[in-house]
């Protein structure tokens, strides 16, 4: 599916749709959402709207320097922990494994959203929900995914 977001509110609507489809997606392991796309394509903005939709109180800033941030979610959201990972600075998948990746993925109560997911491609579970962002112009972003409708 291709979605054209012509403003921040377009990206907010897309985040709401994403949440509606992931909460139905029951799994024996964590729900992993991989975000792909260049700098400024809207990945962090999407995460901010997704956490807002899930009732997580901000501010949600990009975890570029710390790599990983964990937020407790509202019980009614269907998840217990929202894990936001920014893999931009990851040089090898060993680093993410050392951060406890396998344990995070093994827990169905986790939703894990990864910016720059291509950096850790080899450890992404098979059922990762993949979302691709790109620039169209200053205010428009193209968002592509097979999973959200
Ligand atoms: N339609 C849109 N959707 C998302 N962000 C947009 C849109 N139009 C403009 N922007 C701006 O683009 C920038 C996206 O930055 P950010 O979300 O940090 O990107 P990334 O995390 O991919 O590097 C923000 O400054 C945001 O305000
Ligand atoms: Mg970002």
XYZ file of N, CA, C and O and ligand atoms in Angstrom:
624
model
N 0.839 -1.190 0.000
C 0.000 0.000 0.000
C 0.874 1.241 0.000
O 1.884 1.287 0.686
N 0.463 2.233 -0.785
C 1.211 3.480 -0.816
C 0.313 4.576 -0.255
O -0.848 4.679 -0.638
N 0.873 5.350 0.667
C 0.096 6.386 1.330
C 0.842 7.694 1.141
O 2.048 7.754 1.386
N 0.125 8.741 0.684
C 0.793 10.039 0.561
C 0.366 10.899 1.730
O -0.815 11.173 1.922
N 1.343 11.296 2.541
C 1.057 12.158 3.680
C 1.439 13.570 3.274
O 2.610 13.871 3.085
N 0.427 14.451 3.134
C 0.761 15.792 2.649
C 0.961 16.798 3.769
O 1.178 17.974 3.512
N 0.885 16.328 5.032
C 1.112 17.226 6.166
C 1.334 16.371 7.398
O 1.159 15.155 7.364
N 1.674 17.018 8.513
C 1.862 16.258 9.756
C 0.600 15.481 10.100
O 0.669 14.362 10.593
N -0.582 16.070 9.828
C -1.795 15.344 10.210
C -2.001 14.104 9.338
O -2.602 13.132 9.786
N -1.454 14.107 8.133
C -1.497 12.894 7.307
C -0.668 11.789 7.945
O -1.082 10.619 7.991
N 0.478 12.158 8.468
C 1.331 11.170 9.138
C 0.680 10.708 10.444
O 0.759 9.536 10.816
N -0.022 11.613 11.097
C -0.748 11.228 12.325
C -1.843 10.201 11.993
O -1.991 9.196 12.689
N -2.602 10.429 10.920
C -3.646 9.464 10.529
C -3.023 8.121 10.195
O -3.560 7.076 10.550
N -1.881 8.151 9.510
C -1.230 6.894 9.160
C -0.785 6.156 10.433
O -0.920 4.927 10.526
N -0.294 6.895 11.422
C 0.130 6.264 12.692
C -1.070 5.618 13.394
O -0.961 4.525 13.961
N -2.235 6.268 13.317
C -3.447 5.703 13.931
C -3.847 4.408 13.233
O -4.167 3.415 13.884
N -3.767 4.411 11.900
C -4.089 3.186 11.138
C -3.098 2.078 11.484
O -3.468 0.912 11.581
N -1.850 2.456 11.621
C -0.820 1.463 11.937
C -1.129 0.815 13.278
O -1.084 -0.410 13.420
N -1.467 1.643 14.254
C -1.790 1.098 15.572
C -3.009 0.182 15.496
O -3.006 -0.921 16.057
N -4.038 0.588 14.759
C -5.232 -0.264 14.599
C -4.857 -1.618 14.019
O -5.403 -2.631 14.427
N -3.934 -1.645 13.066
C -3.608 -2.959 12.519
C -2.628 -3.739 13.394
O -2.749 -4.950 13.455
N -1.693 -3.093 14.079
C -0.767 -3.889 14.916
C -1.432 -4.459 16.162
O -1.077 -5.524 16.625
N -2.435 -3.772 16.695
C -3.040 -4.290 17.919
C -3.858 -5.560 17.656
O -4.102 -6.344 18.561
N -4.213 -5.772 16.393
C -4.930 -6.988 16.017
C -3.965 -8.121 15.689
O -4.345 -9.264 15.579
N -2.732 -7.782 15.509
C -1.703 -8.695 15.026
C -1.094 -9.440 16.223
O -0.026 -9.104 16.700
N -1.834 -10.433 16.749
C -1.340 -11.151 17.921
C -0.213 -12.082 17.555
O -0.246 -12.751 16.547
N 0.778 -12.110 18.399
C 1.961 -12.884 18.096
C 2.481 -13.504 19.387
O 2.194 -13.016 20.478
N 3.259 -14.557 19.255
C 3.860 -15.186 20.442
C 5.131 -14.466 20.853
O 5.727 -14.772 21.877
N 5.555 -13.550 20.008
C 6.759 -12.769 20.314
C 6.398 -11.285 20.200
O 5.239 -10.936 19.982
N 7.391 -10.428 20.341
C 7.132 -8.990 20.274
C 6.613 -8.593 18.890
O 6.871 -9.266 17.900
N 5.890 -7.492 18.848
C 5.506 -6.875 17.578
C 6.657 -5.951 17.185
O 7.002 -5.027 17.939
N 7.283 -6.226 16.060
C 8.420 -5.414 15.617
C 8.006 -4.616 14.383
O 7.460 -5.176 13.427
N 8.232 -3.311 14.443
C 7.914 -2.426 13.324
C 9.236 -1.805 12.853
O 9.905 -1.109 13.623
N 9.626 -2.104 11.624
C 10.881 -1.570 11.081
C 10.596 -0.371 10.202
O 9.760 -0.437 9.301
N 11.282 0.746 10.477
C 11.101 1.969 9.691
C 12.339 2.196 8.834
O 13.466 2.163 9.340
N 12.107 2.416 7.542
C 13.195 2.592 6.584
C 13.033 3.960 5.942
O 11.905 4.434 5.770
N 14.131 4.564 5.514
C 14.041 5.847 4.801
C 15.091 6.813 5.284
O 15.538 6.755 6.431
N 15.464 7.726 4.385
C 16.559 8.651 4.644
C 16.240 9.660 5.762
O 15.089 9.781 6.197
N 17.265 10.404 6.157
C 17.136 11.444 7.178
C 16.042 12.437 6.781
O 16.006 12.887 5.636
N 15.162 12.757 7.728
C 14.126 13.749 7.461
C 12.914 13.206 6.731
O 12.000 13.953 6.371
N 12.875 11.908 6.516
C 11.744 11.341 5.760
C 10.506 11.137 6.634
O 9.442 10.801 6.103
N 10.642 11.324 7.952
C 9.458 11.305 8.814
C 9.358 10.135 9.783
O 8.311 9.923 10.396
N 10.445 9.403 9.982
C 10.402 8.232 10.860
C 10.115 8.625 12.309
O 9.210 8.075 12.949
N 10.885 9.580 12.836
C 10.680 9.983 14.236
C 9.300 10.623 14.414
O 8.609 10.378 15.414
N 8.893 11.416 13.440
C 7.576 12.058 13.501
C 6.480 10.986 13.603
O 5.550 11.087 14.420
N 6.616 9.939 12.815
C 5.667 8.820 12.871
C 5.663 8.188 14.276
O 4.591 7.910 14.839
N 6.834 7.969 14.841
C 6.918 7.349 16.182
C 6.228 8.254 17.212
O 5.506 7.777 18.102
N 6.418 9.576 17.077
C 5.780 10.505 18.019
C 4.252 10.405 17.944
O 3.577 10.401 18.970
N 3.720 10.273 16.728
C 2.262 10.146 16.602
C 1.782 8.772 17.066
O 0.704 8.646 17.634
N 2.587 7.757 16.834
C 2.195 6.411 17.270
C 2.120 6.353 18.805
O 1.158 5.822 19.372
N 3.109 6.927 19.481
C 3.082 6.911 20.952
C 1.925 7.772 21.466
O 1.270 7.418 22.446
N 1.649 8.871 20.780
C 0.516 9.724 21.168
C -0.788 8.929 21.065
O -1.605 8.921 21.992
N -0.968 8.239 19.946
C -2.153 7.404 19.729
C -2.298 6.354 20.825
O -3.406 6.016 21.240
N -1.169 5.835 21.300
C -1.195 4.781 22.315
C -1.280 5.339 23.730
O -1.244 4.583 24.699
N -1.382 6.652 23.859
C -1.562 7.264 25.163
C -0.287 7.392 25.979
O -0.328 7.585 27.191
N 0.863 7.294 25.311
C 2.142 7.467 26.015
C 2.440 8.961 26.094
O 2.376 9.663 25.086
N 2.747 9.410 27.314
C 3.007 10.836 27.501
C 4.422 11.177 27.047
O 5.362 10.460 27.364
N 4.555 12.236 26.284
C 5.842 12.657 25.728
C 6.753 13.268 26.761
O 6.441 13.191 27.932
N 7.828 13.915 26.403
C 8.256 14.049 25.012
C 8.998 12.800 24.514
O 9.747 12.198 25.261
N 8.747 12.449 23.269
C 9.430 11.324 22.648
C 10.470 11.933 21.720
O 10.126 12.522 20.703
N 11.725 11.810 22.106
C 12.773 12.369 21.262
C 13.514 11.216 20.612
O 13.433 10.088 21.086
N 14.226 11.530 19.559
C 14.917 10.473 18.846
C 16.046 9.912 19.706
O 16.867 10.658 20.234
N 16.099 8.582 19.881
C 17.148 8.022 20.746
C 18.473 7.810 20.014
O 19.175 6.843 20.266
N 18.835 8.733 19.134
C 20.031 8.548 18.310
C 21.274 8.258 19.134
O 22.057 7.380 18.811
N 21.448 8.991 20.230
C 22.694 8.839 21.000
C 22.631 7.714 22.009
O 23.647 7.139 22.350
N 21.415 7.394 22.465
C 21.296 6.315 23.444
C 20.870 5.006 22.786
O 20.833 3.977 23.438
N 20.528 5.097 21.489
C 20.076 3.936 20.692
C 18.689 3.428 21.071
O 17.859 3.211 20.232
N 18.416 3.284 22.386
C 17.174 2.632 22.778
C 16.489 3.363 23.937
O 17.137 3.737 24.899
N 15.187 3.552 23.823
C 14.403 4.118 24.927
C 13.181 3.242 25.153
O 12.561 2.797 24.189
N 12.850 3.034 26.414
C 11.707 2.177 26.737
C 10.663 3.001 27.504
O 10.993 3.676 28.471
N 9.421 2.946 27.020
C 8.310 3.660 27.655
C 7.292 2.642 28.138
O 7.060 1.628 27.463
N 6.660 2.890 29.267
C 5.554 2.037 29.721
C 4.309 2.510 28.985
O 4.063 3.710 28.889
N 3.545 1.565 28.486
C 2.341 1.969 27.762
C 1.128 1.903 28.678
O 1.154 1.261 29.729
N 0.100 2.556 28.228
C -1.203 2.516 28.851
C -1.720 1.073 28.754
O -1.627 0.475 27.691
N -2.224 0.513 29.847
C -2.649 -0.900 29.842
C -3.633 -1.243 28.728
O -3.581 -2.334 28.169
N -4.508 -0.307 28.403
C -5.526 -0.587 27.388
C -4.943 -0.666 25.973
O -5.634 -1.030 25.033
N -3.673 -0.348 25.827
C -3.078 -0.333 24.484
C -2.806 -1.730 23.935
O -2.534 -1.895 22.755
N -2.851 -2.748 24.814
C -2.561 -4.106 24.339
C -1.089 -4.486 24.458
O -0.717 -5.621 24.185
N -0.256 -3.534 24.853
C 1.172 -3.803 25.037
C 1.571 -3.269 26.418
O 0.859 -2.444 27.002
N 2.722 -3.747 26.926
C 3.214 -3.196 28.199
C 4.364 -2.218 28.002
O 4.496 -1.247 28.727
N 5.211 -2.523 27.034
C 6.377 -1.677 26.816
C 6.456 -1.250 25.359
O 6.249 -2.065 24.455
N 6.772 0.019 25.184
C 7.007 0.558 23.844
C 8.508 0.832 23.780
O 9.024 1.645 24.545
N 9.186 0.124 22.882
C 10.643 0.264 22.787
C 10.980 0.968 21.481
O 10.597 0.512 20.396
N 11.622 2.106 21.602
C 11.981 2.919 20.436
C 13.489 2.810 20.238
O 14.265 3.182 21.117
N 13.869 2.273 19.090
C 15.290 2.081 18.797
C 15.654 2.919 17.582
O 14.900 2.986 16.606
N 16.794 3.604 17.667
C 17.324 4.309 16.501
C 18.648 3.635 16.158
O 19.632 3.779 16.886
N 18.650 2.856 15.082
C 19.818 2.031 14.754
C 20.846 2.778 13.906
O 21.825 2.177 13.452
N 20.654 4.094 13.734
C 21.528 4.864 12.841
C 23.013 4.674 13.140
O 23.827 4.517 12.255
N 23.358 4.706 14.423
C 24.772 4.628 14.787
C 25.281 3.204 14.994
O 26.440 3.020 15.397
N 24.439 2.235 14.746
C 24.877 0.853 14.940
C 25.769 0.416 13.778
O 25.410 0.573 12.617
N 26.961 -0.054 14.123
C 27.937 -0.461 13.095
C 27.828 -1.946 12.772
O 28.068 -2.358 11.655
N 27.506 -2.728 13.798
C 27.358 -4.161 13.534
C 26.204 -4.694 14.373
O 25.887 -4.139 15.430
N 25.563 -5.756 13.897
C 24.391 -6.273 14.605
C 24.755 -6.782 15.994
O 23.902 -6.882 16.854
N 26.031 -7.069 16.210
C 26.481 -7.485 17.542
C 26.082 -6.459 18.610
O 25.713 -6.813 19.714
N 26.153 -5.178 18.236
C 25.819 -4.120 19.201
C 24.373 -4.214 19.663
O 24.079 -4.002 20.833
N 23.464 -4.513 18.742
C 22.057 -4.591 19.120
C 21.805 -5.875 19.914
O 21.009 -5.892 20.853
N 22.520 -6.900 19.603
C 22.400 -8.153 20.357
C 22.872 -7.912 21.794
O 22.220 -8.337 22.757
N 23.953 -7.154 21.953
C 24.457 -6.840 23.295
C 23.489 -5.968 24.091
O 23.501 -5.976 25.318
N 22.632 -5.233 23.395
C 21.617 -4.419 24.085
C 20.408 -5.267 24.499
O 19.405 -4.730 24.953
N 20.495 -6.571 24.309
C 19.416 -7.453 24.759
C 18.314 -7.667 23.748
O 17.171 -7.979 24.097
N 18.642 -7.507 22.472
C 17.651 -7.605 21.401
C 16.820 -8.892 21.488
O 15.596 -8.852 21.422
N 17.482 -10.040 21.638
C 16.756 -11.317 21.594
C 15.722 -11.408 22.704
O 14.605 -11.898 22.498
N 16.088 -10.931 23.873
C 15.153 -10.947 25.005
C 13.967 -10.010 24.749
O 12.819 -10.377 24.992
N 14.245 -8.823 24.208
C 13.157 -7.874 23.901
C 12.183 -8.489 22.896
O 10.965 -8.374 23.055
N 12.725 -9.152 21.883
C 11.893 -9.727 20.823
C 11.101 -10.932 21.322
O 10.013 -11.219 20.826
N 11.599 -11.613 22.334
C 10.912 -12.823 22.809
C 9.630 -12.520 23.583
O 8.850 -13.417 23.856
N 9.408 -11.265 23.955
C 8.276 -10.927 24.823
C 7.088 -10.339 24.073
O 7.175 -9.233 23.525
N 5.954 -11.043 24.063
C 4.782 -10.579 23.300
C 4.194 -9.264 23.817
O 3.448 -8.604 23.085
N 4.546 -8.892 25.039
C 4.013 -7.631 25.580
C 4.780 -6.403 25.087
O 4.438 -5.275 25.435
N 5.802 -6.628 24.256
C 6.593 -5.504 23.750
C 6.180 -5.118 22.335
O 5.945 -5.980 21.495
N 6.154 -3.819 22.086
C 6.133 -3.329 20.705
C 7.466 -2.606 20.512
O 7.847 -1.759 21.325
N 8.191 -3.007 19.483
C 9.537 -2.480 19.243
C 9.524 -1.761 17.895
O 9.212 -2.369 16.866
N 9.811 -0.474 17.917
C 9.801 0.309 16.681
C 11.241 0.749 16.403
O 11.870 1.392 17.249
N 11.752 0.368 15.237
C 13.166 0.577 14.923
C 13.335 1.546 13.763
O 12.908 1.258 12.631
N 13.962 2.709 14.020
C 14.332 3.611 12.927
C 15.635 3.102 12.320
O 16.466 2.544 13.020
N 15.832 3.303 11.035
C 17.018 2.808 10.318
C 17.116 1.294 10.469
O 18.177 0.725 10.742
N 15.971 0.626 10.266
C 15.910 -0.818 10.473
C 16.848 -1.579 9.530
O 17.244 -2.704 9.825
N 17.216 -0.949 8.392
C 18.148 -1.621 7.471
C 19.503 -1.889 8.132
O 20.204 -2.810 7.732
N 19.845 -1.092 9.175
C 21.122 -1.312 9.876
C 21.151 -2.634 10.641
O 22.225 -3.123 10.965
N 19.968 -3.162 10.967
C 19.942 -4.419 11.745
C 19.108 -5.480 11.016
O 18.511 -6.349 11.650
N 19.112 -5.363 9.706
C 18.298 -6.252 8.862
C 18.415 -7.719 9.255
O 17.415 -8.436 9.348
N 19.628 -8.190 9.529
C 19.811 -9.631 9.740
C 19.173 -10.148 11.028
O 18.982 -11.349 11.167
N 18.828 -9.252 11.967
C 18.180 -9.735 13.199
C 16.682 -9.412 13.240
O 16.014 -9.704 14.237
N 16.141 -8.827 12.178
C 14.699 -8.516 12.187
C 13.907 -9.823 12.049
O 14.205 -10.633 11.170
N 12.908 -10.044 12.915
C 12.101 -11.253 12.778
C 11.394 -11.280 11.414
O 11.158 -10.232 10.801
N 11.046 -12.489 10.985
C 10.387 -12.654 9.676
C 9.099 -11.858 9.558
O 8.754 -11.366 8.495
N 8.357 -11.767 10.682
C 7.059 -11.084 10.612
C 7.143 -9.589 10.949
O 6.139 -8.966 11.278
N 8.334 -9.006 10.825
C 8.489 -7.564 11.042
C 7.563 -6.786 10.108
O 7.461 -7.098 8.914
N 6.889 -5.804 10.658
C 6.042 -4.909 9.864
C 6.977 -3.825 9.316
O 7.608 -3.094 10.078
N 7.102 -3.778 8.006
C 8.082 -2.882 7.386
C 7.388 -1.660 6.792
O 6.449 -1.808 6.010
N 7.884 -0.501 7.163
C 7.290 0.739 6.655
C 8.413 1.589 6.041
O 9.426 1.849 6.692
N 8.216 1.992 4.765
C 9.241 2.718 4.012
C 8.801 4.169 3.824
O 7.712 4.423 3.303
N 9.654 5.100 4.238
C 9.345 6.530 4.140
C 10.236 7.176 3.091
O 11.427 6.857 3.010
N 9.672 8.120 2.327
C 10.537 8.927 1.456
C 9.959 10.327 1.271
O 8.767 10.557 1.467
N 10.858 11.259 0.890
C 10.468 12.652 0.636
C 9.777 12.764 -0.706
O 10.271 12.194 -1.678
N 8.734 13.539 -0.771
C 8.176 13.913 -2.062
C 8.491 15.387 -2.272
O 9.084 15.787 -3.267
N 8.123 16.207 -1.298
C 8.532 17.613 -1.291
C 8.570 18.066 0.164
O 8.448 17.228 1.067
N 8.697 19.356 0.404
C 8.888 19.846 1.768
C 7.855 19.318 2.761
O 8.193 18.995 3.894
N 6.603 19.263 2.326
C 5.540 18.898 3.276
C 4.907 17.538 2.989
O 4.014 17.120 3.707
N 5.364 16.875 1.946
C 4.749 15.600 1.571
C 5.749 14.451 1.708
O 6.901 14.570 1.281
N 5.271 13.383 2.332
C 6.090 12.178 2.468
C 5.307 11.003 1.890
O 4.098 10.895 2.099
N 6.019 10.117 1.220
C 5.396 8.887 0.730
C 5.683 7.807 1.761
O 6.808 7.672 2.243
N 4.653 7.061 2.127
C 4.804 5.992 3.110
C 4.302 4.708 2.457
O 3.181 4.667 1.957
N 5.145 3.698 2.434
C 4.754 2.429 1.789
C 4.868 1.275 2.757
O 5.850 1.170 3.501
N 3.861 0.423 2.736
C 3.876 -0.774 3.570
C 2.912 -1.807 3.022
O 1.953 -1.454 2.341
N 3.192 -3.049 3.322
C 2.256 -4.101 2.915
C 1.270 -4.378 4.029
O 0.272 -5.057 3.815
N 1.580 -3.927 5.246
C 0.829 -4.386 6.415
C -0.300 -3.501 6.899
O -1.136 -3.964 7.652
N -0.267 -2.229 6.565
C -1.264 -1.316 7.111
C -2.239 -0.930 6.015
O -1.829 -0.544 4.926
N -3.498 -1.086 6.277
C -4.478 -0.691 5.261
C -5.592 0.137 5.894
O -5.717 0.246 7.063
N 3.934 15.007 5.837
C 4.920 14.986 6.750
N 5.069 13.906 7.577
C 6.076 13.863 8.473
N 7.000 14.836 8.654
C 6.897 15.909 7.870
C 5.861 16.040 6.898
N 6.027 17.227 6.268
C 7.089 17.814 6.824
N 7.624 17.055 7.794
C 8.816 17.420 8.577
O 9.875 16.564 8.178
C 10.725 16.316 9.278
C 10.845 14.825 9.505
O 11.834 14.608 10.466
P 11.972 13.291 11.278
O 10.616 12.762 11.615
O 12.909 13.565 12.400
O 12.661 12.326 10.200
P 13.592 11.063 10.382
O 13.366 10.495 11.757
O 13.167 10.152 9.277
O 15.007 11.547 10.196
C 10.123 17.003 10.485
O 10.770 18.237 10.667
C 8.665 17.195 10.077
O 8.069 18.332 10.677
Mg 14.700 9.904 13.275
